[in-house]
Amino acid sequence: MSHVTFIEANGTEHGVDVDNGVSVMEAAIQNSVPGIDGDCGGNCACATCHVYIDPKWAPLTGERTQMEHDMLEFAEGVEPNSRLACQIHMTAELDGLVVRMPESQH
Amino acid sequence: MYFSWGDPKMATAFKQSDDLMAAAREEAFSMPLDKIDVSDGARFVNNTFWPFFERLRRDAPIHYCAESKFGPYWSVTRYKDIMAVDTNHAIFSSDAHLGGITVADMDDDFILPMFIAMDPPKHDVQRKAVSPIVAPANLAVLEVLIRERAQKIFDNLPINEPFDWVDRVSIELTTQMLATLFDFPWEERRKLTYWSDIATSDPDLPGNPNRQERQVILLECLQYFTNLWNERVNAPPAGDLISMMAHDPATRDMAPMEYLGNLILLIVGGNDTTRNSISGGLLFLNENPDQYEKLRQNHKLVETMVPEIIRYQTPLAHMRRTALQDTILGGQHIRKGDKVVMWYVSGNRDESEIENPNAFIIDRARPRQHLSFGFGIHRCVGNRLAEMQLKIVWEEILKRWPMIEVLEPPVRVSSSFVKGYEKMMVRIPG
Ligand code: HEM
Ligand code: FES
């Protein structure tokens, strides 16, 4: 199990514990964290799981894939630390991860 | 109360459609696989295409049809395989010059450049220019306008009198939504519907304008919009689509045909699809009285019902791609240049991905798990706008009436691309 903290655009925090291997998108959906839609079920195909990675954690979450990059082209409010939460899978190393959510997924 | 859906006339209609379906099932499961051609619009008119897809999903999920009205093509019918094609734009191209995005090739002499039928990088640039119109802040502004206008339509519907829901409600609402989006001259808004119908009409069908007539009409459309453009390019930037395109550096130097292409894309993209979802929703609730009752008991279910309507309707039955290189898909060897059709209408009924897919259930746990908007870089730009329009429709209906009756089976569109209704007679009991 690892811990993830989701911070809504309005500052509300949600801490959840999830099994390693689970994606950050699934972690939110499984725990009914609002603000992540995940329409495509984690196929990197809808960009409704957009999050901002806390700078401290950025080096550990890796790089965007090409497809992720292409999908993020069309998301709202993309920043250098934007990622698609379905493309980040929890590991022991990521225990304690903090991500922020945009105003809206569209 | 009078329930037409249970009336003897309807019972006869149901019996006829059951018989037709039984015959279609028999045919679908006995005919040689290589003879199956799901692109035939005729089966969409009488709604008997379903068992053919069921057979393909079971026996030949990546299926080659060597001969059809549209030439040879591959059919992809399972949810997962469709997702794989839709997300692989490097191999599966949408380019108009290779044939475009429907099983029918685009007309070579008159290609309208539109970003739905382009690959990156050009697709990306143009999509980005248009997408702010449906950004959350702008949607909120549009919502107020669209709701006010919808209320007027509903307040003027006849009570206790049969009328055509498609014309009076679905077309009118959708046309108004588009007119709002473009800030189009209000009194002339039905021109939008007309152009959309012309753009998607099959020039080979008798009664439709032929290729040349079609071009003439679409060029008139271009002229009309060019006038609007000229007006707005000289005015301060505003929130409507034409103004946005006229002022955005990515689109303001568009060639006339490209402008026309993108306009037609927005009109067509938002027109038939939304219209047919508005009609479809009412039909499904009549076909499923238990769901209608559930909705009457809890109006909040509109939220999850809307995406379910869109799944169940699947307003665009397919999208097409062209292979840019040889590739293997589900064990089949696809060759460079082959036409590959993703049948969303089939994937949305794939039992291996969606539980109880043939049932219309308005409170599914994950109602947005469907293919109707496509996935990947071409995923529908208007998806939240379409949902908003449907949400308004159902909220306003429920505020007014507990029941709207469909009086007879709807007349369906003859197309394996636009899946929808020509006419649907209804009555609001008074
Ligand atoms: C229920 C309603 C709707 C359905 C089912 C629908 C369906 C689709 C589908 C399947 C695609 C994907 C095309 C592909 O993968 O090749 C698409 C793209 C598109 N749709 Fe929609 N649509 C709907 C409503 C709208 C509305 C209201 C608008 C307009 C404002 C719109 C504008 C577009 C545009 C511009 C594209 C092209 C996106 C791109 O190529 O990047 N659609 N739509
Ligand atoms: S869930 Fe669709 S892109 Fe992440």
Coordinates of C-alpha atoms and ligand atoms in Angstrom, one line a residue:
Chain A
M1 CA 0.0 0.0 0.0
S2 CA 1.1 3.6 -0.7
H3 CA -0.4 6.9 0.1
V4 CA -1.5 9.6 -2.4
T5 CA -2.8 13.0 -1.7
F6 CA -5.1 14.7 -4.2
I7 CA -5.6 18.5 -3.8
E8 CA -8.6 20.0 -5.6
A9 CA -8.3 23.3 -7.3
N10 CA -10.1 24.9 -4.4
G11 CA -7.5 23.5 -2.0
T12 CA -9.5 20.6 -0.5
E13 CA -7.2 17.6 0.2
H14 CA -8.1 13.9 -0.1
G15 CA -5.6 11.3 1.2
V16 CA -6.0 7.8 0.0
D17 CA -4.2 4.5 0.4
V18 CA -3.9 2.2 -2.6
D19 CA -2.2 -1.0 -3.7
N20 CA 1.0 -0.6 -5.6
G21 CA 0.6 -1.1 -9.3
V22 CA -2.7 0.8 -9.3
S23 CA -2.7 4.0 -11.4
V24 CA -3.1 7.4 -9.8
M25 CA -6.3 7.8 -11.9
E26 CA -7.7 4.5 -10.5
A27 CA -6.7 5.5 -7.0
A28 CA -8.9 8.6 -7.3
I29 CA -11.9 6.8 -8.9
Q30 CA -11.8 3.8 -6.5
N31 CA -11.9 6.3 -3.6
S32 CA -14.5 8.6 -5.2
V33 CA -12.1 11.6 -5.1
P34 CA -13.9 14.3 -7.1
G35 CA -12.1 16.1 -10.0
I36 CA -10.8 13.2 -12.0
D37 CA -13.1 11.8 -14.7
G38 CA -11.1 9.0 -16.4
D39 CA -13.5 8.6 -19.2
C40 CA -11.4 6.2 -21.2
G41 CA -10.6 3.9 -18.3
G42 CA -6.9 4.5 -18.3
N43 CA -6.1 4.1 -22.0
C44 CA -4.3 7.5 -22.3
A45 CA -7.1 8.4 -24.7
C46 CA -9.3 11.0 -23.2
A47 CA -7.2 13.4 -21.1
T48 CA -9.8 13.7 -18.4
C49 CA -7.4 12.5 -15.7
H50 CA -5.1 15.6 -15.9
V51 CA -3.1 16.4 -12.8
Y52 CA -0.2 18.6 -11.8
I53 CA 2.6 16.7 -10.1
D54 CA 4.0 18.4 -7.0
P55 CA 7.5 19.5 -8.0
K56 CA 9.2 17.5 -5.3
W57 CA 7.8 14.3 -6.8
A58 CA 8.3 15.1 -10.4
P59 CA 11.6 13.3 -10.8
L60 CA 10.1 10.1 -9.5
T61 CA 7.1 10.0 -11.7
G62 CA 9.1 9.8 -14.9
E63 CA 8.5 11.3 -18.4
R64 CA 5.4 11.6 -20.5
T65 CA 5.1 9.1 -23.2
Q66 CA 4.5 10.3 -26.8
M67 CA 0.8 9.4 -26.7
E68 CA 0.4 11.2 -23.3
H69 CA 2.1 14.2 -24.8
D70 CA -0.3 14.2 -27.8
M71 CA -3.3 13.9 -25.5
L72 CA -2.2 16.7 -23.2
E73 CA -2.0 19.0 -26.2
F74 CA -5.8 19.2 -26.0
A75 CA -6.3 19.5 -22.2
E76 CA -7.1 22.9 -20.6
G77 CA -4.5 24.7 -18.5
V78 CA -1.5 22.4 -19.3
E79 CA 1.7 23.2 -17.3
P80 CA 5.2 21.8 -17.5
N81 CA 4.3 19.5 -14.6
S82 CA 1.1 18.3 -16.1
R83 CA 0.6 14.5 -16.4
L84 CA -2.2 12.1 -17.1
A85 CA -2.9 10.3 -13.9
C86 CA -3.7 7.0 -15.6
Q87 CA -0.1 6.9 -16.9
I88 CA 1.5 7.0 -13.4
H89 CA 1.4 3.7 -11.4
M90 CA 1.9 3.6 -7.7
T91 CA 5.2 2.1 -6.4
A92 CA 6.7 1.9 -2.9
E93 CA 9.0 4.7 -4.1
L94 CA 5.9 7.0 -4.8
D95 CA 4.5 6.4 -1.3
G96 CA 3.4 9.9 -0.2
L97 CA 2.9 11.3 -3.7
V98 CA 1.1 14.7 -3.9
V99 CA -0.9 15.7 -7.0
R100 CA -3.0 18.8 -7.7
M101 CA -6.1 18.9 -9.9
P102 CA -7.1 21.5 -12.5
E103 CA -10.3 23.5 -12.2
S104 CA -12.0 21.1 -14.5
Q105 CA -11.1 18.2 -16.8
H106 CA -12.5 20.1 -19.8
Chain B
M1 CA -53.8 7.5 -18.4
Y2 CA -53.4 6.3 -21.9
F3 CA -50.2 4.4 -22.6
S4 CA -49.8 4.2 -26.4
W5 CA -46.8 2.0 -26.1
G6 CA -49.0 -0.8 -24.9
D7 CA -51.8 -0.2 -27.4
P8 CA -52.8 -2.9 -30.0
K9 CA -51.4 -0.9 -32.9
M10 CA -48.0 -0.8 -31.2
A11 CA -48.3 -4.5 -30.4
T12 CA -48.6 -5.2 -34.1
A13 CA -45.6 -2.9 -34.8
F14 CA -43.6 -4.7 -32.2
K15 CA -44.5 -8.1 -33.6
Q16 CA -43.4 -7.0 -37.0
S17 CA -40.1 -5.7 -35.8
D18 CA -39.5 -8.9 -33.7
D19 CA -40.2 -11.0 -36.8
L20 CA -37.8 -8.9 -38.9
M21 CA -35.1 -9.2 -36.2
A22 CA -35.6 -13.0 -35.9
A23 CA -35.1 -13.3 -39.7
A24 CA -32.1 -11.1 -39.5
R25 CA -30.6 -13.1 -36.7
E26 CA -31.1 -16.3 -38.7
E27 CA -29.4 -14.8 -41.7
A28 CA -26.6 -13.2 -39.7
F29 CA -25.6 -16.5 -38.0
S30 CA -26.0 -18.7 -41.1
M31 CA -24.5 -16.7 -43.9
P32 CA -20.8 -17.2 -44.8
L33 CA -18.7 -14.8 -42.8
D34 CA -17.0 -13.4 -45.8
K35 CA -20.3 -12.3 -47.2
I36 CA -21.2 -10.1 -44.3
D37 CA -21.4 -6.4 -45.2
V38 CA -22.4 -4.2 -42.3
S39 CA -22.0 -1.0 -44.2
D40 CA -25.4 -1.3 -45.9
G41 CA -27.7 1.5 -44.8
A42 CA -30.8 -0.5 -45.4
R43 CA -30.2 -2.6 -42.3
F44 CA -30.0 0.6 -40.3
V45 CA -33.4 1.7 -41.6
N46 CA -35.2 -1.3 -40.1
N47 CA -32.8 -1.6 -37.2
T48 CA -31.8 -5.2 -38.1
F49 CA -28.0 -4.7 -38.2
W50 CA -27.5 -5.8 -34.6
P51 CA -27.1 -9.6 -35.0
F52 CA -24.5 -9.1 -37.8
F53 CA -22.3 -7.2 -35.4
E54 CA -22.9 -9.9 -32.7
R55 CA -21.7 -12.5 -35.2
L56 CA -18.7 -10.5 -36.1
R57 CA -17.7 -9.9 -32.5
R58 CA -18.0 -13.6 -31.8
D59 CA -16.5 -15.1 -34.9
A60 CA -14.5 -12.5 -36.8
P61 CA -13.7 -9.4 -34.6
I62 CA -11.4 -8.1 -37.3
H63 CA -13.3 -8.8 -40.4
Y64 CA -12.6 -8.2 -44.1
C65 CA -15.4 -7.4 -46.4
A66 CA -14.1 -7.7 -50.0
E67 CA -17.0 -6.3 -51.8
S68 CA -19.4 -3.5 -50.8
K69 CA -20.9 -0.4 -52.2
F70 CA -17.9 1.4 -50.6
G71 CA -15.3 -1.0 -51.8
P72 CA -13.3 -3.4 -49.6
Y73 CA -12.9 -2.5 -45.9
W74 CA -12.0 -4.0 -42.6
S75 CA -14.5 -4.0 -39.7
V76 CA -13.3 -3.7 -36.1
T77 CA -16.1 -4.6 -33.8
R78 CA -14.8 -5.2 -30.3
Y79 CA -14.4 -2.4 -27.7
K80 CA -10.7 -3.1 -27.0
D81 CA -9.7 -3.4 -30.7
I82 CA -11.5 -0.2 -31.5
M83 CA -9.6 1.6 -28.6
A84 CA -6.4 0.2 -30.1
V85 CA -7.1 1.7 -33.5
D86 CA -8.4 5.0 -32.2
T87 CA -5.3 5.6 -30.1
N88 CA -2.8 4.7 -32.8
H89 CA -3.0 7.7 -35.1
A90 CA 0.6 7.1 -36.2
I91 CA -0.6 4.0 -38.2
F92 CA -4.3 4.7 -38.7
S93 CA -4.8 7.9 -40.5
S94 CA -7.8 10.2 -40.7
D95 CA -6.4 12.1 -43.7
A96 CA -9.1 13.3 -46.2
H97 CA -6.8 12.6 -49.1
L98 CA -6.6 8.9 -48.2
G99 CA -10.4 8.8 -48.0
G100 CA -11.1 10.4 -44.7
I101 CA -13.2 9.3 -41.8
T102 CA -16.2 7.4 -43.1
V103 CA -16.6 4.1 -44.9
A104 CA -17.6 6.2 -48.0
D105 CA -14.5 7.8 -49.4
M106 CA -14.4 11.6 -49.5
D107 CA -15.3 13.1 -52.9
D108 CA -11.9 13.5 -54.6
D109 CA -12.9 16.6 -56.6
F110 CA -14.2 18.4 -53.6
I111 CA -12.2 17.7 -50.5
L112 CA -13.2 20.0 -47.6
P113 CA -10.2 20.3 -45.4
M114 CA -11.4 19.9 -41.8
F115 CA -9.3 18.9 -38.8
I116 CA -11.4 15.8 -38.1
A117 CA -10.0 14.5 -41.4
M118 CA -6.4 15.6 -40.8
D119 CA -3.4 14.0 -39.0
P120 CA -1.0 15.8 -36.7
P121 CA 0.6 18.3 -36.8
K122 CA -2.1 20.3 -38.7
H123 CA -4.9 18.6 -36.9
D124 CA -3.5 19.7 -33.5
V125 CA -3.1 23.4 -34.5
Q126 CA -6.6 23.8 -35.8
R127 CA -8.3 21.8 -33.0
K128 CA -6.6 24.0 -30.4
A129 CA -8.0 27.1 -32.1
V130 CA -11.5 25.8 -31.9
S131 CA -11.6 24.1 -28.5
P132 CA -11.7 27.2 -26.3
I133 CA -15.4 27.7 -27.4
V134 CA -16.2 24.6 -25.4
A135 CA -13.9 25.3 -22.5
P136 CA -15.7 25.2 -19.1
A137 CA -16.0 29.0 -18.6
N138 CA -17.5 29.5 -22.0
L139 CA -19.8 26.5 -21.6
A140 CA -21.2 28.1 -18.5
V141 CA -22.1 31.2 -20.4
L142 CA -23.6 29.1 -23.2
E143 CA -25.6 27.1 -20.8
V144 CA -27.7 30.1 -19.7
L145 CA -28.6 31.0 -23.2
I146 CA -29.2 27.5 -24.4
R147 CA -31.5 26.8 -21.4
E148 CA -33.6 30.0 -21.9
R149 CA -34.1 29.1 -25.5
A150 CA -34.9 25.5 -24.7
Q151 CA -37.5 26.6 -22.2
K152 CA -39.3 28.6 -24.9
I153 CA -39.5 25.6 -27.2
F154 CA -40.9 23.4 -24.5
D155 CA -43.4 26.0 -23.3
N156 CA -44.9 26.1 -26.8
L157 CA -45.4 22.4 -27.4
P158 CA -48.9 21.2 -28.1
I159 CA -50.6 19.2 -25.3
N160 CA -52.7 16.1 -26.0
E161 CA -52.0 16.3 -29.7
P162 CA -49.7 14.2 -31.8
F163 CA -46.6 16.0 -33.2
D164 CA -43.2 15.1 -34.7
W165 CA -40.6 15.2 -31.9
V166 CA -37.7 15.1 -34.3
D167 CA -38.8 18.3 -36.1
R168 CA -40.4 20.3 -33.3
V169 CA -37.9 19.5 -30.6
S170 CA -34.7 17.7 -31.6
I171 CA -34.0 19.6 -34.8
E172 CA -35.1 22.9 -33.3
L173 CA -33.1 22.6 -30.1
T174 CA -30.0 21.5 -31.9
T175 CA -30.3 24.3 -34.5
Q176 CA -30.7 26.8 -31.8
M177 CA -27.6 25.5 -30.0
L178 CA -25.6 25.8 -33.2
A179 CA -26.9 29.2 -33.9
T180 CA -25.9 30.2 -30.4
L181 CA -22.5 28.8 -30.9
F182 CA -21.9 30.8 -34.1
D183 CA -24.0 33.8 -33.1
F184 CA -25.8 33.1 -36.4
P185 CA -28.6 35.4 -37.6
W186 CA -31.4 34.0 -35.6
E187 CA -34.3 34.1 -38.1
E188 CA -32.2 32.2 -40.7
R189 CA -31.0 29.5 -38.3
R190 CA -32.6 26.6 -40.2
K191 CA -30.1 27.3 -43.0
L192 CA -27.6 25.5 -40.6
T193 CA -29.7 22.4 -40.6
Y194 CA -30.1 22.5 -44.3
W195 CA -26.4 22.8 -44.9
S196 CA -25.6 20.1 -42.5
D197 CA -28.1 17.8 -44.2
I198 CA -26.6 18.6 -47.6
A199 CA -23.1 18.1 -46.5
T200 CA -23.9 14.6 -45.2
S201 CA -26.3 13.5 -47.9
D202 CA -25.3 10.7 -50.2
P203 CA -25.2 12.2 -53.7
D204 CA -25.8 8.8 -55.2
L205 CA -29.2 8.3 -53.7
P206 CA -32.2 9.3 -55.8
G207 CA -33.9 12.5 -54.6
N208 CA -30.7 13.9 -53.1
P209 CA -28.7 16.7 -54.8
N210 CA -26.0 15.3 -57.1
R211 CA -22.3 16.1 -56.6
Q212 CA -22.4 19.2 -58.6
E213 CA -25.6 20.6 -57.0
R214 CA -24.1 19.8 -53.6
Q215 CA -21.0 21.8 -54.4
V216 CA -23.1 24.8 -55.5
I217 CA -25.1 24.7 -52.2
L218 CA -22.0 24.3 -50.0
L219 CA -20.3 27.2 -51.8
E220 CA -23.4 29.3 -51.0
C221 CA -22.9 28.3 -47.4
L222 CA -19.2 29.5 -47.7
Q223 CA -20.4 32.8 -49.1
Y224 CA -22.8 33.3 -46.2
F225 CA -20.2 32.5 -43.6
T226 CA -17.6 34.6 -45.4
N227 CA -19.9 37.6 -44.9
L228 CA -20.2 36.8 -41.2
W229 CA -16.4 36.4 -41.0
N230 CA -15.8 39.8 -42.6
E231 CA -18.2 41.4 -40.1
R232 CA -16.5 39.9 -37.1
V233 CA -12.9 40.1 -38.1
N234 CA -13.3 43.9 -38.1
A235 CA -15.1 43.9 -34.7
P236 CA -13.5 43.3 -31.3
P237 CA -13.0 39.6 -30.4
A238 CA -16.2 37.9 -29.1
G239 CA -17.0 34.5 -27.6
D240 CA -18.7 33.0 -30.7
L241 CA -16.9 30.5 -32.9
I242 CA -16.6 32.7 -36.0
S243 CA -15.1 35.5 -34.1
M244 CA -12.7 33.1 -32.4
M245 CA -11.5 31.7 -35.7
A246 CA -11.3 35.2 -37.3
H247 CA -9.0 36.4 -34.5
D248 CA -6.9 33.4 -33.6
P249 CA -3.5 33.4 -35.3
A250 CA -3.8 29.7 -36.0
T251 CA -7.0 30.1 -38.0
R252 CA -7.3 33.7 -39.2
D253 CA -5.3 33.1 -42.4
M254 CA -7.3 30.0 -43.4
A255 CA -7.9 29.4 -47.0
P256 CA -11.6 29.7 -47.9
M257 CA -12.1 26.0 -48.4
E258 CA -10.5 25.3 -45.1
Y259 CA -12.8 27.7 -43.4
L260 CA -15.7 26.0 -45.1
G261 CA -14.4 22.6 -44.0
N262 CA -14.1 23.6 -40.4
L263 CA -17.5 25.2 -40.4
I264 CA -19.2 22.2 -41.9
L265 CA -17.3 20.1 -39.4
L266 CA -18.7 22.1 -36.5
I267 CA -22.2 22.2 -37.9
V268 CA -22.3 18.5 -38.9
G269 CA -20.4 17.4 -35.7
G270 CA -22.9 19.1 -33.5
N271 CA -26.1 18.6 -35.6
D272 CA -27.1 15.1 -36.3
T273 CA -25.4 13.7 -33.3
T274 CA -27.1 15.9 -30.7
R275 CA -30.4 15.8 -32.6
N276 CA -30.5 12.0 -32.6
S277 CA -29.5 11.7 -29.0
I278 CA -32.4 14.0 -28.1
S279 CA -34.8 11.8 -30.0
G280 CA -33.2 8.5 -28.9
G281 CA -33.4 9.3 -25.2
L282 CA -37.2 9.7 -25.4
L283 CA -37.5 6.5 -27.4
F284 CA -35.4 4.5 -24.9
L285 CA -37.4 5.7 -22.0
N286 CA -40.6 4.6 -23.7
E287 CA -39.1 1.3 -24.5
N288 CA -38.0 0.9 -20.9
P289 CA -40.9 2.1 -18.7
D290 CA -39.1 0.9 -15.5
Q291 CA -36.2 3.3 -16.3
Y292 CA -38.7 6.1 -17.0
E293 CA -40.3 5.4 -13.6
K294 CA -36.9 5.4 -11.9
L295 CA -36.2 8.8 -13.5
R296 CA -39.5 10.3 -12.4
Q297 CA -38.7 9.2 -8.9
N298 CA -35.3 10.8 -9.0
H299 CA -34.6 13.6 -11.3
K300 CA -30.9 13.7 -10.3
L301 CA -30.4 10.6 -12.5
V302 CA -30.3 12.9 -15.5
E303 CA -26.6 13.2 -14.7
T304 CA -25.9 9.5 -15.4
M305 CA -28.7 9.0 -17.9
V306 CA -27.2 11.5 -20.4
P307 CA -24.0 9.6 -21.1
E308 CA -26.1 6.3 -21.2
I309 CA -28.3 7.8 -23.8
I310 CA -25.3 8.7 -25.9
R311 CA -23.8 5.2 -25.5
Y312 CA -27.1 3.5 -26.3
Q313 CA -27.8 5.7 -29.3
T314 CA -24.2 5.8 -30.7
P315 CA -25.1 8.7 -33.0
L316 CA -22.2 8.0 -35.2
A317 CA -22.2 4.3 -35.9
H318 CA -18.6 4.3 -37.1
M319 CA -15.4 6.2 -37.9
R320 CA -13.0 5.1 -40.5
R321 CA -9.2 5.2 -40.8
T322 CA -6.7 4.3 -43.5
A323 CA -3.6 2.2 -42.7
L324 CA -0.4 4.1 -43.3
Q325 CA 1.7 0.9 -43.2
D326 CA 1.3 -2.8 -43.0
T327 CA 0.3 -3.9 -39.5
I328 CA -1.1 -6.7 -37.5
L329 CA -4.4 -6.1 -35.7
G330 CA -6.0 -8.9 -33.7
G331 CA -4.0 -11.5 -35.7
Q332 CA -5.1 -10.1 -39.1
H333 CA -2.7 -8.7 -41.5
I334 CA -3.8 -5.2 -42.5
R335 CA -2.0 -3.7 -45.5
K336 CA -0.9 -0.2 -46.2
G337 CA -3.8 1.7 -47.8
D338 CA -6.5 -0.6 -46.4
K339 CA -9.7 1.0 -45.1
V340 CA -10.3 0.2 -41.4
V341 CA -13.8 0.9 -40.0
M342 CA -14.2 1.1 -36.2
W343 CA -17.8 0.2 -35.5
Y344 CA -18.6 2.2 -32.3
V345 CA -22.1 0.9 -32.4
S346 CA -20.8 -2.6 -32.0
G347 CA -18.1 -1.8 -29.4
N348 CA -20.7 -0.1 -27.3
R349 CA -22.5 -3.5 -27.1
D350 CA -19.4 -5.6 -26.3
E351 CA -20.3 -7.7 -23.3
S352 CA -16.6 -8.3 -22.5
E353 CA -16.2 -4.6 -21.7
I354 CA -19.6 -3.3 -20.7
E355 CA -21.9 -5.2 -18.3
N356 CA -25.3 -6.1 -19.7
P357 CA -24.6 -3.9 -22.7
N358 CA -27.9 -4.4 -24.5
A359 CA -29.9 -2.9 -21.6
F360 CA -30.6 0.8 -21.2
I361 CA -29.8 1.5 -17.6
I362 CA -29.9 5.1 -16.5
D363 CA -27.8 4.8 -13.3
R364 CA -24.7 2.9 -14.4
A365 CA -21.7 3.2 -12.2
R366 CA -19.4 4.3 -15.0
P367 CA -21.7 5.7 -17.7
R368 CA -19.0 7.4 -19.6
Q369 CA -17.3 4.2 -20.5
H370 CA -18.5 4.1 -24.1
L371 CA -17.1 4.7 -27.5
S372 CA -19.7 7.2 -28.9
F373 CA -17.3 10.2 -28.8
G374 CA -14.3 8.2 -30.1
F375 CA -11.0 8.2 -28.2
G376 CA -7.5 9.5 -28.8
I377 CA -6.5 12.8 -30.4
H378 CA -9.8 13.1 -32.4
R379 CA -12.0 12.5 -29.4
C380 CA -15.1 14.7 -29.8
V381 CA -14.4 18.3 -29.0
G382 CA -18.0 18.9 -28.3
N383 CA -18.5 16.1 -25.9
R384 CA -19.3 18.1 -22.8
L385 CA -21.4 20.6 -24.8
A386 CA -23.5 17.7 -26.2
E387 CA -24.0 16.4 -22.7
M388 CA -24.9 19.8 -21.4
Q389 CA -27.5 20.2 -24.1
L390 CA -29.1 16.8 -23.2
K391 CA -28.9 17.6 -19.6
I392 CA -30.9 20.8 -20.1
V393 CA -33.4 19.0 -22.3
W394 CA -34.2 16.4 -19.7
E395 CA -34.2 18.8 -16.7
E396 CA -36.6 21.0 -18.5
I397 CA -38.8 18.1 -19.6
L398 CA -39.0 16.6 -16.1
K399 CA -39.9 20.0 -14.7
R400 CA -43.0 20.1 -17.0
W401 CA -44.3 16.6 -17.7
P402 CA -44.1 13.1 -16.0
M403 CA -44.5 11.4 -19.4
I404 CA -44.2 12.0 -23.1
E405 CA -45.5 9.1 -25.2
V406 CA -44.0 7.9 -28.3
L407 CA -46.9 7.0 -30.5
E408 CA -45.4 4.7 -33.2
P409 CA -42.0 3.3 -34.1
P410 CA -39.7 6.1 -35.4
V411 CA -38.6 6.4 -39.0
R412 CA -34.9 5.7 -39.1
V413 CA -32.1 7.2 -41.2
S414 CA -30.8 5.1 -44.0
S415 CA -27.1 5.3 -43.2
S416 CA -24.5 3.2 -41.6
F417 CA -22.7 6.4 -40.4
V418 CA -25.3 8.8 -39.0
K419 CA -27.5 6.6 -36.9
G420 CA -30.7 8.4 -36.2
Y421 CA -34.3 9.2 -36.8
E422 CA -36.2 11.1 -39.5
K423 CA -39.5 11.2 -37.7
M424 CA -40.9 10.2 -34.3
M425 CA -44.6 10.9 -33.5
V426 CA -45.3 11.7 -29.8
R427 CA -47.9 13.1 -27.6
I428 CA -47.8 14.9 -24.3
P429 CA -50.8 13.7 -22.3
G430 CA -52.7 16.7 -20.8
Ligands
HEM1 C1 -23.9 13.3 -28.8 C2 -23.3 14.1 -29.6 C3 -22.0 13.9 -30.3 C4 -21.4 12.7 -30.7 C5 -21.9 11.3 -30.4 C6 -20.2 13.0 -31.4 C7 -19.3 12.1 -31.9 C8 -18.0 12.4 -32.3 C9 -17.0 11.4 -32.7 C10 -17.2 9.9 -32.7 C11 -15.9 12.1 -33.0 C12 -14.6 11.5 -33.3 C13 -14.1 11.5 -34.6 C14 -12.9 10.5 -34.8 O1 -12.4 9.8 -33.9 O2 -12.5 10.5 -36.0 C15 -16.2 13.5 -32.9 C16 -15.3 14.5 -33.3 C17 -15.7 15.8 -33.3 N1 -16.9 16.4 -32.8 FE1 -18.4 15.4 -32.0 N2 -20.0 14.4 -31.4 C18 -21.1 14.9 -30.7 C19 -21.4 16.3 -30.5 C20 -20.6 17.3 -31.0 C21 -20.9 18.7 -30.8 C22 -22.1 19.3 -30.1 C23 -19.9 19.4 -31.5 C24 -19.7 20.8 -31.7 C25 -19.6 21.8 -31.3 C26 -18.9 18.4 -32.0 C27 -17.8 18.7 -32.7 C28 -16.8 17.7 -33.1 C29 -15.6 18.1 -33.7 C30 -15.1 19.5 -34.1 C31 -14.8 16.9 -33.8 C32 -13.5 16.7 -34.4 C33 -12.4 16.5 -33.4 C34 -11.1 16.1 -33.9 O3 -10.9 15.6 -35.0 O4 -10.1 16.4 -33.2 N3 -19.4 17.1 -31.7 N4 -17.5 13.7 -32.5
FES2 S1 -8.2 8.1 -18.0 FE1 -8.3 8.7 -20.1 S2 -6.4 9.6 -20.4 FE2 -6.3 8.9 -18.4

